[in-house]
Coordinates of C-alpha atoms in Angstrom, one line a residue:
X138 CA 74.0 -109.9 25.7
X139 CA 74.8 -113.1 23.9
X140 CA 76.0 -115.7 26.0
X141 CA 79.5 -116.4 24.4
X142 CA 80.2 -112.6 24.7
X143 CA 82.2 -112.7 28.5
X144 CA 83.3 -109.5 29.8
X145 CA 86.7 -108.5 30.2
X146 CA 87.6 -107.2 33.3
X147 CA 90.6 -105.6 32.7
X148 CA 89.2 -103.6 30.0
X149 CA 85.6 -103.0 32.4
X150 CA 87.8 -101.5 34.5
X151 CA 89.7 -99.4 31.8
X152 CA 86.5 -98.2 30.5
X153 CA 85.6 -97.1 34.0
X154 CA 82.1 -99.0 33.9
X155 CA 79.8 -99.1 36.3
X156 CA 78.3 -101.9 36.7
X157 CA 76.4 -104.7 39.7
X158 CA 78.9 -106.3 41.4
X159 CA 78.9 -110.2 40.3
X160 CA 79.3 -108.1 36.7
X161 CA 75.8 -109.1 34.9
X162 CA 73.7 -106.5 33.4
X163 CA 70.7 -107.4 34.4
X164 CA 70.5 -108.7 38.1
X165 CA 66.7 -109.1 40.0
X166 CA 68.1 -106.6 42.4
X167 CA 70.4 -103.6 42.9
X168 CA 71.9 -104.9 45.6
X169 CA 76.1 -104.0 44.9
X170 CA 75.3 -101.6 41.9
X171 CA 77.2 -98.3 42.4
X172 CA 76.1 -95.7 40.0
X173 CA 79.2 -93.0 39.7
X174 CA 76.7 -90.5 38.9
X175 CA 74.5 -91.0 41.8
X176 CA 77.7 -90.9 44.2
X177 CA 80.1 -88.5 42.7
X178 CA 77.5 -85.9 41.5
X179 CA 74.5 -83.4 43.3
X180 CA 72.4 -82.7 40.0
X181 CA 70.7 -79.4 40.1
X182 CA 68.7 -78.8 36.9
X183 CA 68.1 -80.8 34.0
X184 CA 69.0 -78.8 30.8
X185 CA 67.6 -80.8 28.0
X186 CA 66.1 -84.1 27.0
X187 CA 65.3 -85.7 23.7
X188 CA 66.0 -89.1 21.5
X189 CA 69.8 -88.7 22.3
X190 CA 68.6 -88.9 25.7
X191 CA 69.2 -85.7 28.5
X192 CA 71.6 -83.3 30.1
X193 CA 72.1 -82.2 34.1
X194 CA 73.9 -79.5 35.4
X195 CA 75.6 -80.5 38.0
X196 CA 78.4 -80.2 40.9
X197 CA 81.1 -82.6 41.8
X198 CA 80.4 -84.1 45.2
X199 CA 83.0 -86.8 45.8
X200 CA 86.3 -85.7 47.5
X201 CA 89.7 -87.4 47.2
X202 CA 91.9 -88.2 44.2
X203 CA 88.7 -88.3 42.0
X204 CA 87.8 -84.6 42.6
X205 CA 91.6 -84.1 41.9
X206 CA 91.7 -85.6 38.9
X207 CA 88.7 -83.8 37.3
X208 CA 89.3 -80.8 39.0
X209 CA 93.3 -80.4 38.2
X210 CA 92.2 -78.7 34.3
X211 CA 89.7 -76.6 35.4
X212 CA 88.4 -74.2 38.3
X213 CA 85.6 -75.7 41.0
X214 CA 82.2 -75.0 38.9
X215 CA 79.0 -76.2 37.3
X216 CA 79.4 -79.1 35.1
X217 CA 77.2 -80.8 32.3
X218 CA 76.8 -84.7 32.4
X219 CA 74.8 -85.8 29.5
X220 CA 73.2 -89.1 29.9
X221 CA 72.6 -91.4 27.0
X222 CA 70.7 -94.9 26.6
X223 CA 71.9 -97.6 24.1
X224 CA 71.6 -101.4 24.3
X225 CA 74.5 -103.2 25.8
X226 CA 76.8 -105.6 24.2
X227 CA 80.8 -105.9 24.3
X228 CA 80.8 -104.7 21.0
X229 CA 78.7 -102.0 21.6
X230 CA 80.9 -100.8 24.7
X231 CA 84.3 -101.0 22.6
X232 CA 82.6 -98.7 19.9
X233 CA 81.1 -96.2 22.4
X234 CA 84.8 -96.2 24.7
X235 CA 86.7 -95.6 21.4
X236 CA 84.4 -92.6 20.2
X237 CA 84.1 -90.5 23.1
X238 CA 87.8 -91.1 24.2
X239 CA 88.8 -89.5 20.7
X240 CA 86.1 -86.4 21.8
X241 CA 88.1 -86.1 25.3
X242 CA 91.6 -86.2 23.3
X243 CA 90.6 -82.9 21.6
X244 CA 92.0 -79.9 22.8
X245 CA 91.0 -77.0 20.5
X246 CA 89.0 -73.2 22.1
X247 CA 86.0 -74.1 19.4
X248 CA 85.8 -77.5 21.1
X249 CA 83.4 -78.6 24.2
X250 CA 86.1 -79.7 26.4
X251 CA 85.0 -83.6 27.9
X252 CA 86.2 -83.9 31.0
X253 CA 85.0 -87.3 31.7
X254 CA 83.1 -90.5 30.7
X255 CA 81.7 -93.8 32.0
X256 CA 78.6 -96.3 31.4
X257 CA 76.6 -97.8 33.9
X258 CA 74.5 -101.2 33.3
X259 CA 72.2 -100.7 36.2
X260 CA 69.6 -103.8 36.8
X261 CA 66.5 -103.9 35.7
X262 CA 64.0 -101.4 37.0
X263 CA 66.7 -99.3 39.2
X264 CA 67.2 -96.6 37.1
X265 CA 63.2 -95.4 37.0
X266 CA 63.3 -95.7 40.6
X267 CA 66.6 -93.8 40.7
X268 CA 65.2 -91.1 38.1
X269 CA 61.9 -90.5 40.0
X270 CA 64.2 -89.4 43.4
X271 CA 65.6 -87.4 41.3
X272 CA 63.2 -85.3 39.1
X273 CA 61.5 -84.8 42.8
X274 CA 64.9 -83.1 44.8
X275 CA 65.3 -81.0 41.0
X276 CA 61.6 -80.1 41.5
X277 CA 61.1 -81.2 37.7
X278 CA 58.2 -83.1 36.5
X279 CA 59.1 -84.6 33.4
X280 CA 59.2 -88.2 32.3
X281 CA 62.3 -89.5 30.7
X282 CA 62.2 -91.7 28.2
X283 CA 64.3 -95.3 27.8
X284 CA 63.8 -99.0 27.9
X285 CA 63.9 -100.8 31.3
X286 CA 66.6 -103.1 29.9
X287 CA 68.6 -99.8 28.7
X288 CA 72.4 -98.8 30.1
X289 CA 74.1 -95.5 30.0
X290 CA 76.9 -93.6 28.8
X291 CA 77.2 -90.4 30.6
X292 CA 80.1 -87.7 29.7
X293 CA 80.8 -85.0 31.9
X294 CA 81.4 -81.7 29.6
X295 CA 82.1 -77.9 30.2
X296 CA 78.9 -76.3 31.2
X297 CA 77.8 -73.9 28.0
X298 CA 74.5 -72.0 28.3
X299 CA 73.4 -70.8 25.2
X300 CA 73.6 -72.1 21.9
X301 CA 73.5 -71.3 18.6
X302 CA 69.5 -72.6 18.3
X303 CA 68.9 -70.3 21.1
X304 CA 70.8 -67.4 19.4
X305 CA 68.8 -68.0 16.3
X306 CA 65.7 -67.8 18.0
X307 CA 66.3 -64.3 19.9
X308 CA 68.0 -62.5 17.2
X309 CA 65.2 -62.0 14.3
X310 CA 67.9 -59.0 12.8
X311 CA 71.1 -60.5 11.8
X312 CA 74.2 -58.7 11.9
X313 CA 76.1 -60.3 9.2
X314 CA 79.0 -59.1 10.7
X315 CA 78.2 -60.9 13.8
X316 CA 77.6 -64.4 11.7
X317 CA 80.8 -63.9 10.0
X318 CA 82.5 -64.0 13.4
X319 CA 80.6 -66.8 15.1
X320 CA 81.0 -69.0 11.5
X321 CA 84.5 -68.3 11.1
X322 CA 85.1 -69.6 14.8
X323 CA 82.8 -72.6 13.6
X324 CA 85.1 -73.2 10.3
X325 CA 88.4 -73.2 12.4
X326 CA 86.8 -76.1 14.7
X327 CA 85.7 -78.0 12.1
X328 CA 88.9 -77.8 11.1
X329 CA 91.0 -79.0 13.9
X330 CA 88.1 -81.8 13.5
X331 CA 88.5 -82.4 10.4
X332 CA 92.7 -82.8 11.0
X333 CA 92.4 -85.4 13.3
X334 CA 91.3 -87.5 11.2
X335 CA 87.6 -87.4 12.4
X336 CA 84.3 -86.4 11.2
X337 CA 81.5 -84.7 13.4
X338 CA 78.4 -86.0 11.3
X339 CA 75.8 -84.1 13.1
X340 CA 76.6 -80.7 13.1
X341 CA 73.7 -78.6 14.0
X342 CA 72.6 -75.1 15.8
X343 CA 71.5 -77.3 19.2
X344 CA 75.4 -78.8 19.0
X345 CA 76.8 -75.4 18.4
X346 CA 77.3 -73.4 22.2
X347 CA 78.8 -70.3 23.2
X348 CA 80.8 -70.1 26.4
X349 CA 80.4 -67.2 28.5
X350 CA 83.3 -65.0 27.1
X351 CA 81.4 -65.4 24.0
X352 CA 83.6 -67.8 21.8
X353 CA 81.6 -70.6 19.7
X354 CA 82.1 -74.7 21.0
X355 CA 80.7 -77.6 19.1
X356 CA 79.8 -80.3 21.0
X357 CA 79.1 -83.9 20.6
X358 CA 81.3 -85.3 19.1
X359 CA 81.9 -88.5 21.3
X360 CA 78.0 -89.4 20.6
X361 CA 78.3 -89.2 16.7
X362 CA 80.3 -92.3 15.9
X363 CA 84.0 -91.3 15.2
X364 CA 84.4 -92.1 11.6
X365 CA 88.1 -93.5 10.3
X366 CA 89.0 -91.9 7.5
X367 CA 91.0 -93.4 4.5
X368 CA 92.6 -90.9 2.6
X369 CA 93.6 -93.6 0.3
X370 CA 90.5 -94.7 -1.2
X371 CA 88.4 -92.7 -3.2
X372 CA 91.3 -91.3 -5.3
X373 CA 92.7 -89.3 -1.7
X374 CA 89.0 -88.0 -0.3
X375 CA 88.6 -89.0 3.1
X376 CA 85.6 -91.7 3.4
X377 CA 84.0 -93.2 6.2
X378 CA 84.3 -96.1 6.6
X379 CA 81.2 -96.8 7.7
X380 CA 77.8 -95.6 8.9
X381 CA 74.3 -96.5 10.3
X382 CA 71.2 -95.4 8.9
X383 CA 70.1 -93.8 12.4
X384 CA 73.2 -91.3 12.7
X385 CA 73.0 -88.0 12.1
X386 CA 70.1 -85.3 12.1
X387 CA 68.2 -85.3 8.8
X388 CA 67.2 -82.1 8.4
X389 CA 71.0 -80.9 8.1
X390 CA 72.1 -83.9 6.3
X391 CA 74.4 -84.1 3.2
X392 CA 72.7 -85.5 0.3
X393 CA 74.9 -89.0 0.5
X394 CA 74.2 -89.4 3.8
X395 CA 71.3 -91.4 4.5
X396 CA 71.7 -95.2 3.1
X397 CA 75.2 -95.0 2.4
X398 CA 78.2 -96.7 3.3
X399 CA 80.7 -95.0 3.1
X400 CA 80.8 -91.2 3.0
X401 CA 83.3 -88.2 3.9
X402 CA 84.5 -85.2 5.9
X403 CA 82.4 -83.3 3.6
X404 CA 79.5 -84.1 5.0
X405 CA 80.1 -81.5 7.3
X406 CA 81.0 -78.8 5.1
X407 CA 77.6 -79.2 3.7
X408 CA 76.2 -79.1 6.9
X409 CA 78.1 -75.8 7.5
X410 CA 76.5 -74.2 4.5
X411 CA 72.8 -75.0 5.4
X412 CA 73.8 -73.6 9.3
X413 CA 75.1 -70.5 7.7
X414 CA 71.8 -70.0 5.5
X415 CA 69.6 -70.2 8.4
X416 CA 72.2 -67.5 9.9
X417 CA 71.6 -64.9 7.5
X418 CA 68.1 -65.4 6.9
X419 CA 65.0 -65.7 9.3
X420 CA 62.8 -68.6 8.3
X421 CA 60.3 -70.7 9.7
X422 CA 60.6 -74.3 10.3
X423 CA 58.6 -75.0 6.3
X424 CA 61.0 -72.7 5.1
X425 CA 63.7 -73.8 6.6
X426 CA 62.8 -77.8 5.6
X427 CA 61.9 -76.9 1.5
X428 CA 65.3 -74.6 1.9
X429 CA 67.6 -76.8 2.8
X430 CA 65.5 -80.0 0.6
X431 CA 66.4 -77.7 -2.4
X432 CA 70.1 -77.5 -1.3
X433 CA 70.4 -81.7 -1.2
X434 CA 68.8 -81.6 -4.4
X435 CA 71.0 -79.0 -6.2
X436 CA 67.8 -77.2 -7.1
X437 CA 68.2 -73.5 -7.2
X438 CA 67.5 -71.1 -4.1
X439 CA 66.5 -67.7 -3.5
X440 CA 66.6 -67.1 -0.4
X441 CA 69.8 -65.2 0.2
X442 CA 69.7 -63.3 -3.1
X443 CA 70.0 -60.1 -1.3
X444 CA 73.3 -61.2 0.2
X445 CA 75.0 -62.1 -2.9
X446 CA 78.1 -63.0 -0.9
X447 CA 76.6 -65.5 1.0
X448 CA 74.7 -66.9 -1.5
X449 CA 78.3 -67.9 -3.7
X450 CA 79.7 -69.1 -0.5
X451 CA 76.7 -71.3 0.8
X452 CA 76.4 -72.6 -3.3
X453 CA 79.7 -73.6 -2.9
X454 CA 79.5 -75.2 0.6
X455 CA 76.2 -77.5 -0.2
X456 CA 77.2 -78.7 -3.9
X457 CA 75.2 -82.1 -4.0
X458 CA 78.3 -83.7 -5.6
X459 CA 80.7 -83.9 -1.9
X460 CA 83.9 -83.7 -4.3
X461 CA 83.3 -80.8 -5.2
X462 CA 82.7 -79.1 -1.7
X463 CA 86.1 -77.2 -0.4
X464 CA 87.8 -78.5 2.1
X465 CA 87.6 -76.9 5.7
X466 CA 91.0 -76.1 5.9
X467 CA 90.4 -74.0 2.3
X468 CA 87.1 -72.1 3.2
X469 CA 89.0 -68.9 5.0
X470 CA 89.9 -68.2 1.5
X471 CA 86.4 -67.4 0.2
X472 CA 85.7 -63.8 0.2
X473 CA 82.8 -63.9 2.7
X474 CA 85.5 -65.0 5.3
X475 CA 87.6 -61.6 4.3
X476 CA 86.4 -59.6 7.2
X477 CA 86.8 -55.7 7.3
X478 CA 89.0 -56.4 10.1
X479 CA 91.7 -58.9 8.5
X480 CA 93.5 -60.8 10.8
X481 CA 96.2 -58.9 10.9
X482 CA 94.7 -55.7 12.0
X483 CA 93.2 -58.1 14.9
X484 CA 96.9 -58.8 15.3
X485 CA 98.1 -54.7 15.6
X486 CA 94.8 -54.3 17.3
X487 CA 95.8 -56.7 20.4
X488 CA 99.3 -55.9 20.0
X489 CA 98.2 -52.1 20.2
X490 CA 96.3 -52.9 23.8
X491 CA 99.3 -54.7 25.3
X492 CA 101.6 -51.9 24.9
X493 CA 98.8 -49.9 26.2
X494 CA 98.4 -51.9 28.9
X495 CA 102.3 -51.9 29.7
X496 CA 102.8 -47.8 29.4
X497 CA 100.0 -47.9 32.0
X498 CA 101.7 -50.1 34.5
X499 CA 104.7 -48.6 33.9
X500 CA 102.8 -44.7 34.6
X501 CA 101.4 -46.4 37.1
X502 CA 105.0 -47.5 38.8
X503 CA 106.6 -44.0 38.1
X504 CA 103.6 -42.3 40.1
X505 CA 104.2 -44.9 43.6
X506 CA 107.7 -44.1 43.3
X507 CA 108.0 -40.2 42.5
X508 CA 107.0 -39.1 45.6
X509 CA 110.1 -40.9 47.8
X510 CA 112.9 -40.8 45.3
X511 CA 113.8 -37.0 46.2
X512 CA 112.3 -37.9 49.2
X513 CA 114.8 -37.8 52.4
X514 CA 113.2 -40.6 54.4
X515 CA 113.2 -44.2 53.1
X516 CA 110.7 -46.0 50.9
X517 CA 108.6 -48.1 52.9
X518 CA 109.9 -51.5 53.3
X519 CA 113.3 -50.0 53.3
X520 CA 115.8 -50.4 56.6
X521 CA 115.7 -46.8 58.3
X522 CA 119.7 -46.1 57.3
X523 CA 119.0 -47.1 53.8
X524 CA 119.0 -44.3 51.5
X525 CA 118.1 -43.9 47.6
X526 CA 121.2 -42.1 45.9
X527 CA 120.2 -38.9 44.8
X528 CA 119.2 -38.5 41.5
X529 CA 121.5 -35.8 40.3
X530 CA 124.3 -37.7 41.4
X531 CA 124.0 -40.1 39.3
X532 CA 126.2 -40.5 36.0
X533 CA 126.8 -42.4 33.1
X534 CA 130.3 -43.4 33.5
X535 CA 131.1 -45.4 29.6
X536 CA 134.4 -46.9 31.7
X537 CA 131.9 -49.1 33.8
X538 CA 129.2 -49.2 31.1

């Protein structure tokens, strides 16, 4: 940290950091650090690690208005908290505050829902000591990796257990049925993404969950840097405006991504396209790489020439010239997207079950009451000289109608 860059407390305590208490990041001791993770959480497994850095499941511990206020959306259960180095400056901490509080703003079905976020600046040396407690009380022997002079964002996320890499990997037959349902879920997320003025930039299977009733969630969004689109440059495309060479995954990059300054939503409508090749078709990780390298290059593929549908649509999604990729708001209109089931026999089929449902409540109803209304005695709950008019005696009089 440079030393004309001073700290703000009022916007410290905004951004809900956590940091030692005479407000240095990198005291001799840890004397007055409170890490919010260590105090409001019991960690139970860790899920994942890599170079974004690694996810716990977890359960809230802390009781009082805190629980309240990240309980009051959502029932009592198993969170993820994913925990994420970077290097520490004031500038650094306005980006990061700015990105994920646009991720915890969304509120969309095909959207990870981010409960929660926070950094911590712990001192030097604390958080090793910290991590090797607790590896040993998870019983996992792993080492995670990050610099001793590192701090932390951590967001606390809906817990999803399976992702699209994972479904990849255990279904060798594809149901292209099945991928038309889970991509056209993806497509209306990108979409409410792509609406808000944002763009995802790192859309990939591992990013891609299901929750358990089966619907598809894309996550991270607060870690890929929110991009600001200007939809008046570039003759109305929306543009970045600006990037860093380190962002994004490579293998499902658009062709202007890497080096470039300034690039546009349709990055990830390329990205789409190379996720729905890999859907359709089984490859291994060569394939896969000389696959989608042909797609950046606009050099032509086979690959899904036995699914000529999906081959038009995935052409159309990767053009190496971003101006001339659709829109995400235009790609329900493709013919691959037409499913046998339009949406409006989804429509008559739901509407079909809720009548269904209703005739048998009312069935339901008529069988607890038939028995007592010829019945002398009362219904229960009914005072002993209450009695039901008899059913016969009852007219339609049009005077009192």
């Amino acid at each position: 940290m440079d030393a004309n860059e001073n700290l703000d407390e009022e916007n410290i305590k905004r951004c809900n950091l956590s940091l030692p208490s005479n407000h240095q990041p990198d005291p001799d001791d840890g004397e007055g650090f409170y890490s919010i993770f260590q105090k409001h959480f019991k960690p139970i497994k860790l899920l994942g690690q890599g170079s974004f850095g690694c996810v716990f499941e977890a359960e809230i511990s802390v009781d009082g208005e805190k629980r309240k206020e990240w309980t009051v959306d959502h029932p009592l259960e198993k969170v993820a908290v994913k925990r994420i180095p970077f290097r520490f400056s004031v500038s650094n901490i306005s980006t990061i505050m700015n990105e994920v509080l646009s991720h915890k703003l969304l509120k969309h079905k095909g959207i990870v829902r981010c409960y929660d976020f926070w950094t911590e600046i712990p001192p030097k040396g604390w958080q090793r000591l910290a991590d090797e407690e607790l590896l040993n009380e998870i019983n996992t022997n792993v080492e995670l990796t990050y610099s001793d002079e590192s701090s932390f964002l951590y967001i606390m996320m809906k817990r999803c257990d399976i992702s699209l890499a994972d479904w990849l990997i255990d279904n060798a037959s594809r149901d292209l049925k099945i991928v038309k349902i889970i991509f056209s879920q993806l497509v209306y997320a990108v979409m409410y993404i792509h609406e808000k003025k944002l763009i995802h930039r790192d859309l990939k299977p591992s990013n891609i969950l299901f929750s358990r009733d089966g619907s598809v969630k894309i996550c991270d969004l607060g870690i890929a840097s929110v991009r600001v689109i200007n939809c008046e440059d570039r003759k109305g495309q929306e543009v970045a405006i600006e990037r860093t060479m380190d962002q994004g995954t490579v293998l499902y990059m658009a062709p202007e991504q890497p080096g470039w300054r300034e690039y546009s939503s349709k990055v990830d409508i390329f990205a789409l396209g190379l996720i729905l090749a890999e859907m359709c078709i089984v490859m291994s990780d060569d394939e896969r790489e000389e696959v989608f390298d042909n797609y950046r290059c606009g050099m032509t593929n086979t690959i899904l020439k036995k699914i000529p549908e999906a081959e038009n649509f995935v052409s159309w999604l990767t053009n190496p010239i971003d101006t001339e990729r659709p829109a995400a708001s235009r790609l329900h209109t493709h013919e691959f997207l037409r499913f046998s089931q339009s949406r409006q026999e989804i429509k008559q089929i739901r509407e079909r079950k809720r009548i269904k449902k209703e005739m048998d409540n009312r069935r339901s109803f008529v069988k607890a009451v038939t028995p007592w209304m010829d019945d002398p005695l009362p219904p229960p709950n009914l005072p002993v000289n209450h009695r039901l008019p008899n059913r016969t005696k009852v007219f339609f009089n049009p005077t009192t109608a």
